[in-house]
C-alpha atoms as one frame of an Amber mdcrd trajectory, in Angstrom:
protein
 110.751 115.971 103.386 107.676 118.138 103.042 105.418 118.761 106.020 102.582
 116.997 104.155 104.604 113.799 103.769 105.855 113.981 107.353 102.281 114.415
 108.638 101.005 111.592 106.424 103.723 109.203 107.640 103.109 110.142 111.283
  99.347 109.633 110.888  99.853 106.324 109.087 102.140 104.800 111.730 100.085
 106.236 114.609  96.674 105.102 113.381  97.572 101.632 112.088  98.583  98.878
 114.526 101.004  97.155 112.123 102.332  98.905 109.033 105.189  97.875 106.769
 106.844 100.369 104.455 108.180  98.143 101.697 109.126  97.837  98.049 106.087
  96.419  96.290 102.974  95.007  97.917 102.258  92.114 100.254 101.036  90.133
  97.231 103.964  91.166  94.997 107.072  92.197  96.945 109.649  93.903  94.732
 112.736  92.923  96.724 113.847  89.940  98.766 114.011  91.856 102.040 110.438
  93.088 101.647 109.324  89.557 100.755 111.033  88.187 103.847 109.354  90.822
 106.039 105.927  89.809 104.706 106.686  86.110 105.331 107.684  86.874 108.922
 104.516  88.885 109.605 102.353  86.111 108.151 104.216  83.516 110.237 103.411
  85.631 113.309  99.718  85.445 112.441  99.214  88.976 111.116  96.370  88.630
 108.624  95.630  92.142 107.407  99.090  93.531 106.813  98.948  97.257 106.121
 101.679  98.060 103.628 102.950 101.186 101.931 104.676 100.660  98.592 107.521
 103.192  98.674 108.109 102.637  94.947 104.838 104.494  94.282 106.097 107.795
  95.708 109.750 108.910  95.814 108.928 111.517  98.484 107.484 108.857 100.802
 110.442 106.570 100.047 112.888 109.255 101.153 110.597 110.606 103.857 110.269
 107.323 105.745 114.062 107.043 105.903 114.274 110.528 107.406 111.304 109.916
 109.725 112.872 106.808 111.260 116.495 107.867 110.784 116.953 104.403 109.245
 118.508 104.126 105.768 116.883 101.006 104.378 113.509  99.621 103.328 111.490
  97.673 104.527 110.583  99.332 107.799 108.125  97.881 110.298 106.061  99.963
 112.717 103.937  98.429 115.490 101.644 100.641 117.574 103.397 103.736 116.211
 106.844 102.496 117.195 109.626 101.849 114.679 110.758  98.239 115.050 113.352
  97.868 112.293 114.058  96.267 108.952 114.027  92.659 107.820 117.241  91.766
 109.686 115.874  92.969 113.022 112.504  91.404 112.240 114.256  88.069 111.570
 116.125  88.199 114.899 112.979  89.161 116.807 110.950  86.455 115.042 113.506
  83.756 115.848 113.581  84.768 119.530 109.758  84.928 119.779 109.934  88.617
 120.675 108.167  89.800 117.507 105.163  87.502 117.927 104.809  88.618 121.555
 104.916  92.269 120.464 102.352  91.707 117.710 100.037  89.742 120.041 100.143
  92.425 122.766
């Protein structure tokens, strides 16, 4: 991963309260896991979901995996902290933990 991409990712997750690196967009998810992640965020009341379509840039797609040391997309960051993918988001949503984190 280039330093430019690493810096851009770090700035993006640090300066945006909720950001989802996903395949596609919030309006048009390009995979089921990304679609599920968007549904969960909307169900938690997040209105302006900041998303990064990793399909637009192969370097960002690979870079986010290296940045988080997590092999799959989507990836959710809240307040600069890596939360997880759609499976972890689902578990946290069902327990109420995700909504509490997003409301904090």
